Every structure is written in C-alpha cells, then in structure tokens.
Amino acid sequence: MVLCPVRPPRRTRTSNEATGATRSSAFMFPYFIMLIFCGIPLFFMELSFGQFASQGCLGVWRISPMFKGVGYGMMVVSTYIGIYYNVVICIAFYYFFSSMTPVLPWAYCSNPWNTPDCAGVLDASNITNGSRPPALPGNLSHALNHTLQRTSPSEEYWRLYVLKLSDDIGNFGEVRLPLLGCLGVSWVVVFLCLIRGVKSSGKVVYFTATFPYVVLTILFIRGVTLEGALTGIMYYLTPQWDKILEAKVWGDAASQIFYSLGCAWGGLITMASYNKFHNNCYRDSVIISITNCATSVYAGFVIFSILGFMANHLGVDVSRVADHGPGLAFVAYPEALTLLPISPLWSLLFFFMLILLGLGTQFCLLETLVTAIVDEVGNEWILQKKTYVTLGVAVAGFLLGIPLTSQAGIYWLLLMDNYAASFSLVVISCIMCVSIMYIYGHHNYFQDIQMMLGFPPPLFFQICWRFVSPAIIFFILIFTVIQYQPITYNHYQYPGWAVAIGFLMALSSVICIPLYALYQLCRTDGDTLLQRLKNATKPSRDWGPALLEHRTGRYARTIPPSPEDGLEVQPLHPDKAQIPTVGSNGSSRLQDSRI
C-alpha cells in the first residue's frame, strides 16, 4: 500500500485559515493510538484471515456465508478508490512530464494563464542556469502573502491551467486531454505490471516499494540543510493539545490508518492469500505496520522541512504555506520546490516518488478486484484467462475515470475521497471483527491461527480483536456523525444534491452487508427463522485451509470431496501435481505463493 506522509484531517482549507495544516501536530497523538489499538491488530487479522483460507475477499467468507456482504463491500470500496486514485497518479504523471523543462512552469507569473492577482516569490528578471533568483525583500513578500488578493503561480497553474477548474460540480465543461492521456498511461502501466498476476507485480513492487526511500532520503538531506527547516519540523512535532478532544481529529486519524495500512479494502486479505500456509504473518504484520507508519512520519519530516524553508523565505508562519490533500501535493510543495537550486531536478524526483507510491497501491486495488471476480466464478476457463479479466477491469477503470479528468473532475474526486471510502471503511472493519470473534467464535479463530502459525495470537491481539478495536471504531463513528460538517473545496460549498450523492456512495458499500445477509437467509434451509439464521452463519463445509495436507484436526475429511460439495480438486503446480488442493482456485493462488 502507499506509504504516504501522515496527513492532517481531510478538511478543506477556508479562506481565512489552513485548518488541515494547523491540526497536523494535533494529529500525531491520535494517529499512534489508532495504530497500536486498531491498525496493527486489524492488519494482523486480515493477513491471518486471507492466509488461512488462501482465498480473496469473497472466498474467505465461507467462514460465515451470511457475512459475505462484507467482502462485496470491500470490493465496492476498492472500486471507488481504484477509479479516483489512478486520476491522482495521472496528475502526478502530468507534473512529472511538466518538470522536464529548464524552468518549472509554475515558478513565475508571466504565463498566459496567470491573472493580475498572481504574485510569485521569485523575480522573473533573475533567471539563471540552475540558480535560484534572490528572494523578494521581507516586507514585500510579507505583504504579498497576507493580501487577500494574492494567489501563487503554482496555485494558478493548478487551477487555471492543469484543471481549468469550472465554477460548479455540475458544470463538467471539457475533458482535459492532457490529463486524459496521462490517465491512459497510468492504466497501461498498471495493467502491464499485473499482466501475469502477483508473479509480475511482485517483482515490480521490489522497485516501487524501495526506490521511494532513496528519493525520500535525498529530499530529507536537502530539506534539513535549508534555512528555516527546523521551524517547519518543530511545527510538525509540537502538539496542540486543545485539538485532541475533537472527534474529527480521531476520526481522521482512523481514516489515515485505514488508508495507510489498507485495512478493509480487501487488498490485505487478497495478497495474504498468496502466502504459504505456515508463513509467520504475525511477524509480518508487526514489521510492516510499524515500518509503514514510521515511513509516514519520516515523509512528514521531508515535507515540513521544505515548507519551513518556504515560510522562512516568505517571512510568514508555516501554517500559511502548509496545505493538505491535492493542495499539498500539487500546490504548496511544488511552489516550495521552485525556491531550490536546480528546481526541475527536485520536482522530477518528488513526482516520480509520488507515481511509484501510487502505483504500489493501485496494483493491490486492481489485484483485489480481479482475484475476487476469479474466486467468485471459480471455473477453469477464467483461471486460464485471468489476464483478460485484468484487462477488462483496467479498461472499465479508465472509462469510469474519464469524468474526473473534466473541468469539474477535482470536485468529484474529493467527493469520492471524503464519502465513498471514509466511514465505510471503519464500518466494514467493525463488522468483520464482530463476525469473526462472536459469530464464528474467538476460540475457533484462535485455534485456526495456532494450527497455521504454531502458536495462538498474543493476548494483546486477542483483547483488541474482541473488545478494544470494535469499541474504538464504534465510538469514533458515532462522534464523527455527531460532529459532521459538509464538504467544501476552498471557497466552494458543495450543493445538497452532490452531498446526497456522496452519502449514497458511502452507503453503497455498507448496504451490501445487510442485503446479502437477507439474501442468504432466504436461500438457506430451515423450518424457522432462528434455524435459518443458525445455518446461514455457520461455516461452510469447504471452509478451512486450501491444501488437503493442511486440513488436519477438525478440518480433516473422512471422505474425498465430491462435485456436489461445490469443490474442485486441482493440481498445485505442474511440478507438484501429486499434491491435490481444495478450493475454487487454490491452484492458481498457491502456485506463486509469495508477496
């Protein structure tokens, strides 16, 4: 998943204050609390869940068929995120290509798209080869940045040239052809990297997951050597305890953990299903979670050291130059890069890093959808034609992303980001915890983990799974609803019909859970409702490890599986054909059982 910097709450900055940026320091404490009591336990739960059954986010719900709607909800969330996330990657591609110039196009106000209100921090008359022009006098830069009319060249480049932003979410205007082309490039790259499933993506991820550390380190070394960097870092680290009691901060900390670790997307279950059965996923979950979040904190030092330098250059407070969301990645940070010597080089490195990080997440999202489809169909033809399924999902994602490249696209992107994949993630995780711990039974699940790993889950995780994590998620959800505020984008207030669409997108993933539960109840045998409920929630006959050699204890079969069970016996690998497997796609899953 993407190792993104610890982001402040996704609240749009108003005309008078950068609310998201000023809360970044208040965000750290809830972030680590959520990591310890929700992030790592849920990460371990999803890894162990997928690894034990060797199935994707749909197939694993043989554990309790009535809750298969949770898997469909994960698919819906992954679909929404996959659509708009690749649009963000395509914008990063666009900025990457735009950085291949001697002078960054957003450095000055002398371009055709700039307005009279544009006031840059560089003097256009001092362009030299690879050198930074001298800064504006302190009083002048101070005046420029405190004037209500001042807009930076990077903001105008983003709003008037890249997006050609319309005045309303309903006014789509024209499709921005440069963005459309970059969107096509992004989807082609994703498809080519997944053309052979995890066997090809696994090799690519070695590069996409490690090279960003090189870029981060280069930018960090450069950032901390700049004047004013310490001011930005102190702003990043200094707590604001008066914000801690706000439920919005805790809710956004939970959302950040779910985004950063990929909980409730279905991707963790899918990727873990390719693991070997006895792989130590407990060790993996702790190491990956801590490394991921440490990288987020590390990226925060990189970001705020540069922003501190920019604030020092302009003679303003760090909160005036910091931003969040698209504003941080495509306005504030690019403007800060213009102040560095050889700015196109740093810009290329920064956006190349964003592209690699985004692609890592997109690989997982697409593989989640493809694996779920293959698992659900489960016949031999679709196993052999998985590449065509991948191509079909990629083409559909490209077509659905076209409206987001229009002049109103950024409005829809933020709407999907705030509603389609926000509180629904915590709802899905909460129901998953409850269904496994209380419907399937915590004793059964702990025994499954012991059979797989050789030891039961530690007491801390047992307590978190049964009590702490669901309780924290539930209370955060309640208080977030109580303190709900409608979405805005800068000065723009979203109309009621747009907010209604946002809520419908949010409910579309959650509603899968009760709808499928009702469907399962109707098709389950039983004379009474209670009997049907009992039959619908108990594990299927084919629940358990995929390989017959691992089906020991209560999973041992006294008779061979038959077609009436809905199972297929397939070879694990051409070189290991003598070892049969159980499951609709156990062979395709385990033949390349590596992440």
Coordinates of C-alpha atoms in Angstrom, one line a residue:
M1 CA 0.0 0.0 0.0
V2 CA 1.0 3.6 -0.3
L3 CA 3.4 4.8 2.4
C4 CA 2.1 8.3 2.4
P5 CA 3.1 11.0 4.8
V6 CA 1.0 11.4 7.9
R7 CA -1.7 13.6 6.6
P8 CA -3.7 16.1 8.6
P9 CA -7.5 15.8 8.7
R10 CA -9.1 15.9 5.3
R11 CA -10.9 19.2 6.0
T12 CA -10.8 21.8 3.2
R13 CA -8.9 25.0 4.0
T14 CA -11.1 28.0 4.2
S15 CA -10.2 31.5 3.0
N16 CA -9.0 32.6 6.5
E17 CA -7.2 29.6 7.9
A18 CA -5.5 26.4 6.8
T19 CA -7.4 24.2 9.2
G20 CA -5.9 21.0 7.9
A21 CA -2.3 22.2 8.3
T22 CA -2.7 23.7 11.7
R23 CA -4.0 20.4 13.0
S24 CA -1.1 18.3 11.8
S25 CA 0.7 18.4 15.1
A26 CA -2.6 17.5 17.0
F27 CA -2.9 14.6 14.6
M28 CA 0.2 12.7 15.7
F29 CA -1.1 11.5 19.1
P30 CA -4.4 10.1 17.9
Y31 CA -2.5 8.6 14.9
F32 CA -0.3 6.5 17.1
I33 CA -3.1 5.5 19.4
M34 CA -5.1 4.3 16.5
L35 CA -2.1 2.5 15.1
I36 CA -1.5 0.5 18.3
F37 CA -5.1 -0.4 19.2
C38 CA -6.7 -0.6 15.7
G39 CA -4.2 -0.5 12.9
I40 CA -1.8 -3.3 13.8
P41 CA -4.5 -5.7 15.3
L42 CA -6.7 -5.3 12.2
F43 CA -3.7 -5.7 9.9
F44 CA -2.8 -9.0 11.6
M45 CA -6.4 -10.2 11.5
E46 CA -6.8 -9.6 7.7
L47 CA -3.4 -11.2 6.9
S48 CA -4.2 -14.3 9.0
F49 CA -7.7 -14.4 7.6
G50 CA -6.6 -14.5 3.9
Q51 CA -3.5 -16.7 4.6
F52 CA -5.5 -19.4 6.4
A53 CA -8.1 -19.8 3.7
S54 CA -6.0 -18.9 0.7
Q55 CA -8.9 -17.0 -0.7
G56 CA -9.7 -13.4 -1.7
C57 CA -12.1 -11.0 0.0
L58 CA -15.1 -13.0 -1.2
G59 CA -13.9 -16.6 -0.8
V60 CA -12.9 -16.1 2.8
W61 CA -16.5 -15.7 3.9
R62 CA -17.0 -19.4 3.8
I63 CA -16.2 -18.8 7.4
S64 CA -19.8 -17.4 7.8
P65 CA -21.6 -17.1 4.5
M66 CA -24.2 -14.7 5.8
F67 CA -21.5 -12.1 6.1
K68 CA -20.2 -12.4 2.6
G69 CA -21.6 -8.9 2.0
V70 CA -18.6 -7.6 3.9
G71 CA -16.5 -8.9 1.0
Y72 CA -18.7 -7.3 -1.5
G73 CA -18.5 -4.1 0.5
M74 CA -14.7 -4.3 0.3
M75 CA -15.0 -4.7 -3.5
V76 CA -17.1 -1.6 -3.8
V77 CA -14.7 0.4 -1.7
S78 CA -11.7 -0.8 -3.8
T79 CA -13.6 0.0 -6.9
Y80 CA -14.2 3.6 -5.8
I81 CA -10.7 4.1 -4.6
G82 CA -9.2 2.5 -7.8
I83 CA -11.2 4.9 -10.0
Y84 CA -10.1 8.1 -8.4
Y85 CA -6.7 7.0 -7.1
N86 CA -5.4 6.5 -10.7
V87 CA -6.6 10.0 -11.5
V88 CA -4.3 11.3 -8.7
I89 CA -1.5 9.2 -10.2
C90 CA -2.2 10.6 -13.7
I91 CA -1.9 14.2 -12.3
A92 CA 1.4 13.2 -10.8
F93 CA 2.4 11.9 -14.3
Y94 CA 1.4 15.2 -15.8
Y95 CA 3.5 17.2 -13.3
F96 CA 6.4 14.8 -13.8
F97 CA 6.4 15.4 -17.6
S98 CA 5.9 19.2 -17.0
S99 CA 9.0 19.2 -14.8
M100 CA 11.2 18.3 -17.8
T101 CA 12.0 21.9 -18.6
P102 CA 14.8 24.3 -17.6
V103 CA 12.3 26.4 -15.6
L104 CA 9.3 25.0 -13.9
P105 CA 6.1 26.4 -15.5
W106 CA 4.6 27.2 -12.1
A107 CA 7.6 29.3 -10.9
Y108 CA 6.6 32.7 -12.3
C109 CA 3.5 34.8 -13.1
S110 CA 4.5 35.6 -16.7
N111 CA 2.4 32.8 -18.3
P112 CA -0.7 33.3 -20.5
W113 CA -3.0 31.7 -17.9
N114 CA -1.9 33.9 -15.0
T115 CA -4.1 36.7 -13.6
P116 CA -3.3 40.2 -12.4
D117 CA -3.7 38.8 -8.8
C118 CA -0.7 36.4 -9.3
A119 CA 2.3 37.3 -7.1
G120 CA 5.2 34.9 -7.3
V121 CA 8.0 34.6 -4.7
L122 CA 10.7 34.7 -7.4
D123 CA 11.9 37.6 -9.5
A124 CA 11.5 36.7 -13.2
S125 CA 14.3 39.0 -14.2
N126 CA 16.9 36.9 -12.4
I127 CA 16.5 33.6 -14.3
T128 CA 19.9 31.9 -14.4
N129 CA 21.1 28.5 -15.4
G130 CA 20.2 26.2 -12.5
S131 CA 20.4 29.0 -9.9
R132 CA 17.7 30.3 -7.6
P133 CA 16.9 34.0 -8.1
P134 CA 17.2 36.1 -4.9
A135 CA 14.3 36.2 -2.6
L136 CA 11.9 39.2 -2.5
P137 CA 12.5 41.7 0.3
G138 CA 11.0 40.5 3.5
N139 CA 8.4 43.3 3.8
L140 CA 7.3 42.8 0.2
S141 CA 6.9 39.0 0.5
H142 CA 5.1 39.5 3.7
A143 CA 2.7 41.9 2.1
L144 CA 2.1 39.7 -0.9
N145 CA 1.2 36.7 1.2
H146 CA -1.0 38.5 3.6
T147 CA -3.0 40.2 0.9
L148 CA -6.4 38.6 0.3
Q149 CA -5.9 39.1 -3.5
R150 CA -2.6 37.2 -3.7
T151 CA -2.5 33.9 -5.5
S152 CA 0.7 31.9 -6.1
P153 CA 1.8 30.9 -9.6
S154 CA 1.6 27.3 -8.5
E155 CA -2.0 27.7 -7.5
E156 CA -2.9 29.4 -10.7
Y157 CA -1.1 26.7 -12.7
W158 CA -3.0 24.0 -10.8
R159 CA -6.4 25.7 -11.0
L160 CA -6.4 27.6 -14.3
Y161 CA -4.0 25.5 -16.5
V162 CA -3.9 21.9 -15.3
L163 CA -7.6 21.6 -14.2
K164 CA -9.2 24.7 -15.9
L165 CA -11.4 24.4 -12.9
S166 CA -15.1 25.1 -13.5
D167 CA -17.3 27.1 -11.1
D168 CA -19.6 24.2 -10.1
I169 CA -19.5 20.4 -9.6
G170 CA -22.3 20.1 -12.1
N171 CA -20.5 22.1 -14.8
F172 CA -18.3 19.4 -16.3
G173 CA -17.0 21.6 -19.2
E174 CA -14.5 19.9 -21.4
V175 CA -12.4 16.8 -20.8
R176 CA -8.7 17.9 -20.2
L177 CA -7.0 16.0 -22.9
P178 CA -3.5 16.1 -21.3
L179 CA -4.9 14.6 -18.1
L180 CA -6.9 12.0 -20.2
G181 CA -3.7 11.0 -21.9
C182 CA -1.8 10.6 -18.6
L183 CA -4.7 8.6 -17.2
G184 CA -4.4 6.2 -20.1
V185 CA -0.6 6.0 -19.5
S186 CA -1.3 5.2 -15.8
W187 CA -3.7 2.4 -16.5
V188 CA -1.5 0.9 -19.2
V189 CA 1.4 0.8 -16.7
V190 CA -0.8 -0.8 -14.0
F191 CA -2.1 -3.4 -16.5
L192 CA 1.4 -4.3 -17.8
C193 CA 2.7 -4.7 -14.3
L194 CA -0.2 -7.0 -13.4
I195 CA -0.4 -8.9 -16.7
R196 CA 0.9 -12.1 -15.0
G197 CA -0.7 -11.5 -11.6
V198 CA 1.3 -11.4 -8.5
K199 CA 4.2 -13.1 -10.3
S200 CA 4.8 -9.9 -12.3
S201 CA 3.6 -7.3 -9.8
G202 CA 5.7 -8.9 -7.0
K203 CA 8.9 -8.2 -9.0
V204 CA 7.8 -4.6 -9.9
V205 CA 6.9 -3.9 -6.2
Y206 CA 10.5 -4.6 -5.2
F207 CA 11.3 -1.3 -7.1
T208 CA 8.2 0.7 -6.4
A209 CA 8.4 -0.1 -2.6
T210 CA 12.1 0.6 -2.1
F211 CA 13.1 3.3 -4.5
P212 CA 10.9 5.9 -2.8
Y213 CA 13.1 5.5 0.3
V214 CA 16.0 6.7 -1.8
V215 CA 14.1 9.7 -3.0
L216 CA 12.8 10.5 0.5
T217 CA 16.3 10.4 1.9
I218 CA 17.7 12.6 -0.9
L219 CA 14.9 15.2 -0.3
F220 CA 15.3 14.8 3.5
I221 CA 19.1 15.6 3.4
R222 CA 18.4 18.5 1.1
G223 CA 15.5 19.8 3.2
V224 CA 17.2 19.7 6.6
T225 CA 20.1 21.7 5.2
L226 CA 17.9 24.6 4.2
E227 CA 17.4 27.7 6.3
G228 CA 14.2 27.6 8.3
A229 CA 13.9 23.8 8.1
L230 CA 14.0 23.5 11.9
T231 CA 11.0 25.8 12.2
G232 CA 8.9 23.6 9.9
I233 CA 10.0 20.4 11.7
M234 CA 9.1 21.9 15.1
Y235 CA 5.7 23.0 13.8
Y236 CA 5.3 19.4 12.6
L237 CA 6.2 17.9 16.0
T238 CA 4.7 20.4 18.5
P239 CA 1.4 19.0 20.0
Q240 CA -1.7 21.1 20.1
W241 CA -3.5 19.5 23.0
D242 CA -6.6 21.7 22.6
K243 CA -7.4 19.8 19.4
I244 CA -7.1 16.3 21.0
L245 CA -10.7 16.3 22.3
E246 CA -12.2 16.9 18.9
A247 CA -13.8 13.7 17.5
K248 CA -13.0 14.9 14.0
V249 CA -9.2 14.5 14.7
W250 CA -9.7 11.0 16.0
G251 CA -11.9 10.0 13.1
D252 CA -9.4 11.3 10.6
A253 CA -6.6 9.5 12.4
A254 CA -8.6 6.3 12.0
S255 CA -9.2 7.1 8.3
Q256 CA -5.4 7.7 7.9
I257 CA -4.6 4.4 9.5
F258 CA -7.0 2.6 7.2
Y259 CA -5.7 4.3 4.2
S260 CA -2.0 3.9 5.1
L261 CA -2.3 0.2 6.1
G262 CA -5.0 -0.7 3.6
C263 CA -7.4 -2.2 6.2
A264 CA -10.9 -3.0 5.0
W265 CA -10.1 -2.6 1.3
G266 CA -9.8 -6.3 0.7
G267 CA -6.2 -6.0 -0.5
L268 CA -4.6 -7.4 2.6
I269 CA -6.8 -10.5 2.5
T270 CA -6.1 -10.9 -1.2
M271 CA -2.3 -10.5 -1.0
A272 CA -2.1 -12.7 2.1
S273 CA -3.9 -15.5 0.3
Y274 CA -0.8 -16.0 -1.8
N275 CA 1.3 -16.7 1.2
K276 CA 2.5 -20.1 2.2
F277 CA 0.2 -21.6 4.8
H278 CA 2.7 -21.6 7.6
N279 CA 4.2 -18.2 6.8
N280 CA 4.6 -16.1 10.0
C281 CA 2.1 -13.4 9.2
Y282 CA 2.1 -12.2 12.8
R283 CA 5.8 -11.1 12.4
D284 CA 5.0 -9.7 9.0
S285 CA 2.0 -7.6 10.3
V286 CA 4.0 -6.0 13.1
I287 CA 7.0 -5.3 11.0
I288 CA 5.1 -3.9 8.0
S289 CA 2.7 -1.8 10.1
I290 CA 5.5 -0.2 12.1
T291 CA 7.7 0.3 9.1
N292 CA 4.8 1.8 7.1
C293 CA 3.8 4.3 9.7
A294 CA 7.5 5.1 10.5
T295 CA 7.9 5.9 6.8
S296 CA 4.8 8.2 7.0
V297 CA 6.4 10.1 9.9
Y298 CA 9.7 10.2 8.0
A299 CA 7.9 11.6 5.0
G300 CA 6.4 14.3 7.3
F301 CA 9.9 15.5 8.2
V302 CA 10.7 15.7 4.5
I303 CA 7.6 17.7 3.7
F304 CA 7.8 20.1 6.7
S305 CA 11.5 20.8 6.4
I306 CA 10.8 22.2 2.8
L307 CA 7.7 24.1 4.0
G308 CA 9.7 25.6 6.9
F309 CA 12.2 26.8 4.4
M310 CA 9.5 28.3 2.2
A311 CA 7.9 30.0 5.2
N312 CA 11.2 31.4 6.2
H313 CA 11.8 32.7 2.7
L314 CA 8.4 34.4 2.6
G315 CA 8.6 35.7 6.2
V316 CA 5.3 34.1 7.2
D317 CA 4.2 31.3 9.6
V318 CA 4.4 27.7 8.5
S319 CA 0.6 27.4 8.7
R320 CA 0.3 29.9 5.9
V321 CA 2.2 27.8 3.4
A322 CA 1.2 24.3 4.6
D323 CA -1.8 22.6 3.0
H324 CA -3.3 19.1 2.7
G325 CA -4.6 16.7 0.1
P326 CA -4.2 17.9 -3.5
G327 CA -3.2 21.3 -2.3
L328 CA -0.1 19.9 -0.5
A329 CA 1.0 17.6 -3.4
F330 CA 0.2 19.9 -6.3
V331 CA 0.3 23.5 -5.0
A332 CA 2.2 24.1 -1.7
Y333 CA 5.1 21.6 -2.2
P334 CA 5.7 22.4 -5.9
E335 CA 5.8 26.1 -5.0
A336 CA 8.4 25.3 -2.3
L337 CA 10.4 23.3 -4.9
T338 CA 10.8 26.4 -7.0
L339 CA 12.9 28.0 -4.3
L340 CA 15.5 25.3 -4.5
P341 CA 18.5 25.4 -6.8
I342 CA 18.1 23.1 -9.9
S343 CA 14.4 23.0 -9.0
P344 CA 13.4 20.8 -12.0
L345 CA 15.6 18.0 -10.7
W346 CA 13.9 18.1 -7.3
S347 CA 10.5 18.3 -8.9
L348 CA 11.2 15.2 -11.1
L349 CA 12.3 13.2 -8.1
F350 CA 9.3 14.3 -6.0
F351 CA 6.7 13.4 -8.6
F352 CA 8.5 10.2 -9.6
M353 CA 8.3 9.2 -5.9
L354 CA 4.5 10.0 -5.9
I355 CA 4.0 7.9 -9.0
L356 CA 5.8 4.9 -7.6
L357 CA 3.9 5.1 -4.3
G358 CA 0.6 5.5 -6.0
L359 CA 1.3 2.6 -8.4
G360 CA 2.0 0.3 -5.4
T361 CA -1.5 1.0 -4.1
Q362 CA -3.1 0.7 -7.5
F363 CA -1.5 -2.7 -8.0
C364 CA -3.2 -4.0 -4.9
L365 CA -6.6 -2.5 -5.6
L366 CA -6.7 -4.0 -9.1
E367 CA -5.5 -7.4 -8.0
T368 CA -8.1 -7.3 -5.2
L369 CA -10.9 -6.9 -7.8
V370 CA -9.5 -9.4 -10.2
T371 CA -9.0 -12.0 -7.6
A372 CA -12.5 -11.5 -6.2
I373 CA -14.0 -12.0 -9.6
V374 CA -11.9 -15.1 -10.4
D375 CA -12.7 -16.5 -6.9
E376 CA -16.4 -16.0 -7.4
V377 CA -16.6 -17.6 -10.9
G378 CA -14.1 -20.2 -10.0
N379 CA -14.1 -22.3 -13.2
E380 CA -11.1 -23.5 -15.1
W381 CA -11.7 -21.1 -18.1
I382 CA -11.5 -17.9 -16.0
L383 CA -8.4 -19.2 -14.2
Q384 CA -6.7 -19.6 -17.5
K385 CA -8.0 -16.3 -18.9
K386 CA -7.2 -14.2 -15.8
T387 CA -5.2 -11.7 -18.0
Y388 CA -8.4 -10.9 -19.8
V389 CA -10.2 -10.2 -16.6
T390 CA -7.4 -7.9 -15.6
L391 CA -7.6 -6.1 -18.9
G392 CA -11.4 -5.7 -18.6
V393 CA -11.1 -4.3 -15.1
A394 CA -8.4 -1.8 -16.2
V395 CA -10.5 -0.7 -19.2
A396 CA -13.5 -0.2 -17.0
G397 CA -11.5 1.8 -14.5
F398 CA -10.2 4.0 -17.3
L399 CA -13.6 4.7 -18.7
L400 CA -15.1 5.5 -15.3
G401 CA -12.2 7.8 -14.5
I402 CA -12.8 10.0 -17.6
P403 CA -15.3 12.3 -15.9
L404 CA -12.7 13.0 -13.2
T405 CA -10.4 14.5 -15.9
S406 CA -13.0 17.1 -16.8
Q407 CA -13.0 20.7 -15.6
A408 CA -15.2 19.6 -12.6
G409 CA -13.2 16.5 -12.0
I410 CA -11.4 17.6 -8.9
Y411 CA -14.8 18.3 -7.2
W412 CA -15.9 14.7 -7.9
L413 CA -12.5 13.3 -6.8
L414 CA -12.7 15.0 -3.4
L415 CA -16.3 13.9 -3.1
M416 CA -15.4 10.3 -3.6
D417 CA -12.4 10.6 -1.3
N418 CA -14.4 12.1 1.5
Y419 CA -17.5 9.9 1.3
A420 CA -17.0 6.8 -0.8
A421 CA -14.0 5.5 1.1
S422 CA -14.2 7.1 4.5
F423 CA -16.5 6.0 7.3
S424 CA -17.5 2.9 5.3
L425 CA -14.0 1.5 6.0
V426 CA -14.4 1.6 9.7
V427 CA -17.9 0.1 9.5
I428 CA -16.7 -2.8 7.4
S429 CA -13.8 -3.4 9.8
C430 CA -16.1 -3.3 12.8
I431 CA -18.5 -5.8 11.3
M432 CA -15.6 -8.1 10.3
C433 CA -14.3 -8.1 13.8
V434 CA -17.7 -8.9 15.3
S435 CA -18.5 -11.6 12.7
I436 CA -15.2 -13.4 13.3
M437 CA -14.9 -13.0 17.0
Y438 CA -18.5 -13.5 18.0
I439 CA -20.3 -15.4 15.2
Y440 CA -17.6 -17.7 14.1
G441 CA -16.2 -17.7 17.6
H442 CA -12.9 -16.4 19.0
H443 CA -11.9 -19.8 20.3
N444 CA -12.3 -21.3 16.8
Y445 CA -10.3 -18.5 15.2
F446 CA -7.5 -18.6 17.8
Q447 CA -7.2 -22.4 17.2
D448 CA -7.1 -21.7 13.4
I449 CA -4.2 -19.3 13.9
Q450 CA -2.4 -21.8 16.2
M451 CA -2.8 -24.5 13.6
M452 CA -1.3 -22.2 11.0
L453 CA 1.5 -20.5 12.9
G454 CA 2.2 -23.0 15.7
F455 CA 1.1 -20.5 18.4
P456 CA -2.1 -18.6 19.3
P457 CA -2.3 -14.9 18.8
P458 CA -0.8 -12.9 21.7
L459 CA -3.1 -11.8 24.5
F460 CA -2.9 -8.2 23.4
F461 CA -4.3 -9.0 20.0
Q462 CA -7.0 -11.3 21.5
I463 CA -8.2 -8.4 23.7
C464 CA -8.1 -5.9 20.8
W465 CA -10.0 -8.1 18.4
R466 CA -12.7 -8.9 20.9
F467 CA -13.2 -5.7 22.7
V468 CA -10.8 -2.7 22.1
S469 CA -10.7 -2.3 18.3
P470 CA -14.5 -2.7 17.7
A471 CA -15.3 -0.3 20.6
I472 CA -12.9 2.4 19.5
I473 CA -14.1 2.2 15.9
F474 CA -17.8 2.3 17.0
F475 CA -17.3 5.4 19.3
I476 CA -15.3 7.2 16.6
L477 CA -18.0 6.5 14.1
I478 CA -20.7 7.8 16.4
F479 CA -18.8 11.0 17.3
T480 CA -17.8 11.6 13.7
V481 CA -21.5 11.5 12.7
I482 CA -22.4 13.9 15.6
Q483 CA -19.7 16.4 14.5
Y484 CA -20.3 16.0 10.8
Q485 CA -19.6 19.0 8.6
P486 CA -20.5 19.2 4.9
I487 CA -17.6 19.1 2.4
T488 CA -16.1 22.2 0.9
Y489 CA -13.3 22.9 -1.5
N490 CA -11.6 26.3 -0.9
H491 CA -14.4 28.8 -1.2
Y492 CA -16.7 26.4 -2.9
Q493 CA -19.6 24.9 -0.9
Y494 CA -20.9 21.6 -2.3
P495 CA -24.6 21.7 -3.2
G496 CA -27.0 19.5 -1.4
W497 CA -27.5 17.1 -4.3
A498 CA -23.8 16.5 -4.5
V499 CA -23.6 15.7 -0.8
A500 CA -26.5 13.4 -1.2
I501 CA -24.6 11.5 -4.0
G502 CA -21.6 11.3 -1.6
F503 CA -23.8 9.7 1.1
L504 CA -25.2 7.3 -1.5
M505 CA -21.6 6.3 -2.5
A506 CA -20.8 5.8 1.2
L507 CA -23.9 3.6 1.8
S508 CA -23.4 1.6 -1.4
S509 CA -20.6 -0.3 0.2
V510 CA -22.2 -0.7 3.6
I511 CA -25.6 -1.7 2.3
C512 CA -24.1 -4.8 0.7
I513 CA -23.8 -6.3 4.1
P514 CA -27.5 -6.4 5.2
L515 CA -28.7 -7.0 1.6
Y516 CA -26.6 -10.1 1.2
A517 CA -27.5 -11.3 4.7
L518 CA -31.2 -11.2 3.8
Y519 CA -30.5 -13.0 0.5
Q520 CA -28.5 -15.7 2.3
L521 CA -31.3 -16.1 4.9
C522 CA -33.9 -16.6 2.1
R523 CA -31.9 -19.3 0.3
T524 CA -30.8 -21.2 3.4
D525 CA -32.6 -24.3 4.6
G526 CA -34.5 -24.2 7.9
D527 CA -38.0 -24.5 9.2
T528 CA -37.8 -21.4 11.4
L529 CA -36.1 -18.1 11.1
L530 CA -33.8 -19.0 14.0
Q531 CA -32.8 -22.2 12.3
R532 CA -32.1 -20.4 9.1
L533 CA -30.1 -17.8 10.9
K534 CA -28.0 -20.5 12.6
N535 CA -27.4 -22.3 9.3
A536 CA -26.5 -19.1 7.4
T537 CA -23.9 -18.1 9.9
K538 CA -22.1 -21.4 10.5
P539 CA -19.0 -22.2 8.4
S540 CA -19.4 -23.9 5.0
R541 CA -18.2 -27.4 4.6
D542 CA -15.3 -26.2 2.4
W543 CA -14.1 -23.6 4.9
G544 CA -10.5 -24.1 6.0
P545 CA -7.1 -24.5 4.5
A546 CA -6.9 -24.9 0.7
L547 CA -4.3 -27.6 0.6
L548 CA -5.5 -31.1 1.7
E549 CA -2.2 -31.7 3.5
H550 CA -3.1 -28.8 5.8
R551 CA -6.6 -29.9 6.5
T552 CA -5.9 -31.5 9.8
G553 CA -7.8 -31.8 13.1
R554 CA -11.4 -30.7 12.7
Y555 CA -10.8 -29.9 9.1
A556 CA -9.7 -33.4 8.2
R557 CA -12.0 -35.1 5.7
T558 CA -13.1 -38.7 6.2
I559 CA -14.3 -39.0 2.5
P560 CA -12.9 -37.3 -0.6
P561 CA -14.6 -34.1 -1.8
S562 CA -17.3 -34.6 -4.4
P563 CA -18.7 -32.2 -7.1
E564 CA -21.8 -31.9 -5.0
D565 CA -19.8 -30.0 -2.4
G566 CA -19.1 -27.3 -5.0
L567 CA -15.4 -28.1 -4.8
E568 CA -12.7 -28.9 -7.4
V569 CA -9.6 -31.0 -7.0
Q570 CA -6.8 -29.3 -8.9
P571 CA -3.0 -29.7 -9.1
L572 CA -1.0 -27.3 -7.1
H573 CA 1.7 -26.8 -9.8
P574 CA 2.8 -28.8 -12.8
D575 CA 5.8 -29.9 -10.9
K576 CA 3.8 -30.9 -7.9
A577 CA 0.8 -32.4 -9.5
Q578 CA 0.7 -35.3 -7.0
I579 CA -0.4 -32.9 -4.2
P580 CA -4.1 -32.0 -4.6
T581 CA -5.7 -28.8 -3.4
V582 CA -9.2 -27.9 -2.3
G583 CA -10.9 -24.7 -3.4
S584 CA -12.2 -23.0 -6.4
N585 CA -8.9 -21.5 -7.3
G586 CA -6.4 -23.0 -4.8
S587 CA -4.0 -24.0 -7.6
S588 CA -3.7 -20.5 -9.1
R589 CA -3.5 -19.0 -5.7
L590 CA -0.7 -21.1 -4.2
Q591 CA 1.4 -21.9 -7.2
D592 CA 3.1 -18.5 -6.8
S593 CA 2.6 -18.1 -3.1
R594 CA 4.8 -15.2 -2.5
I595 CA 4.0 -11.5 -1.8

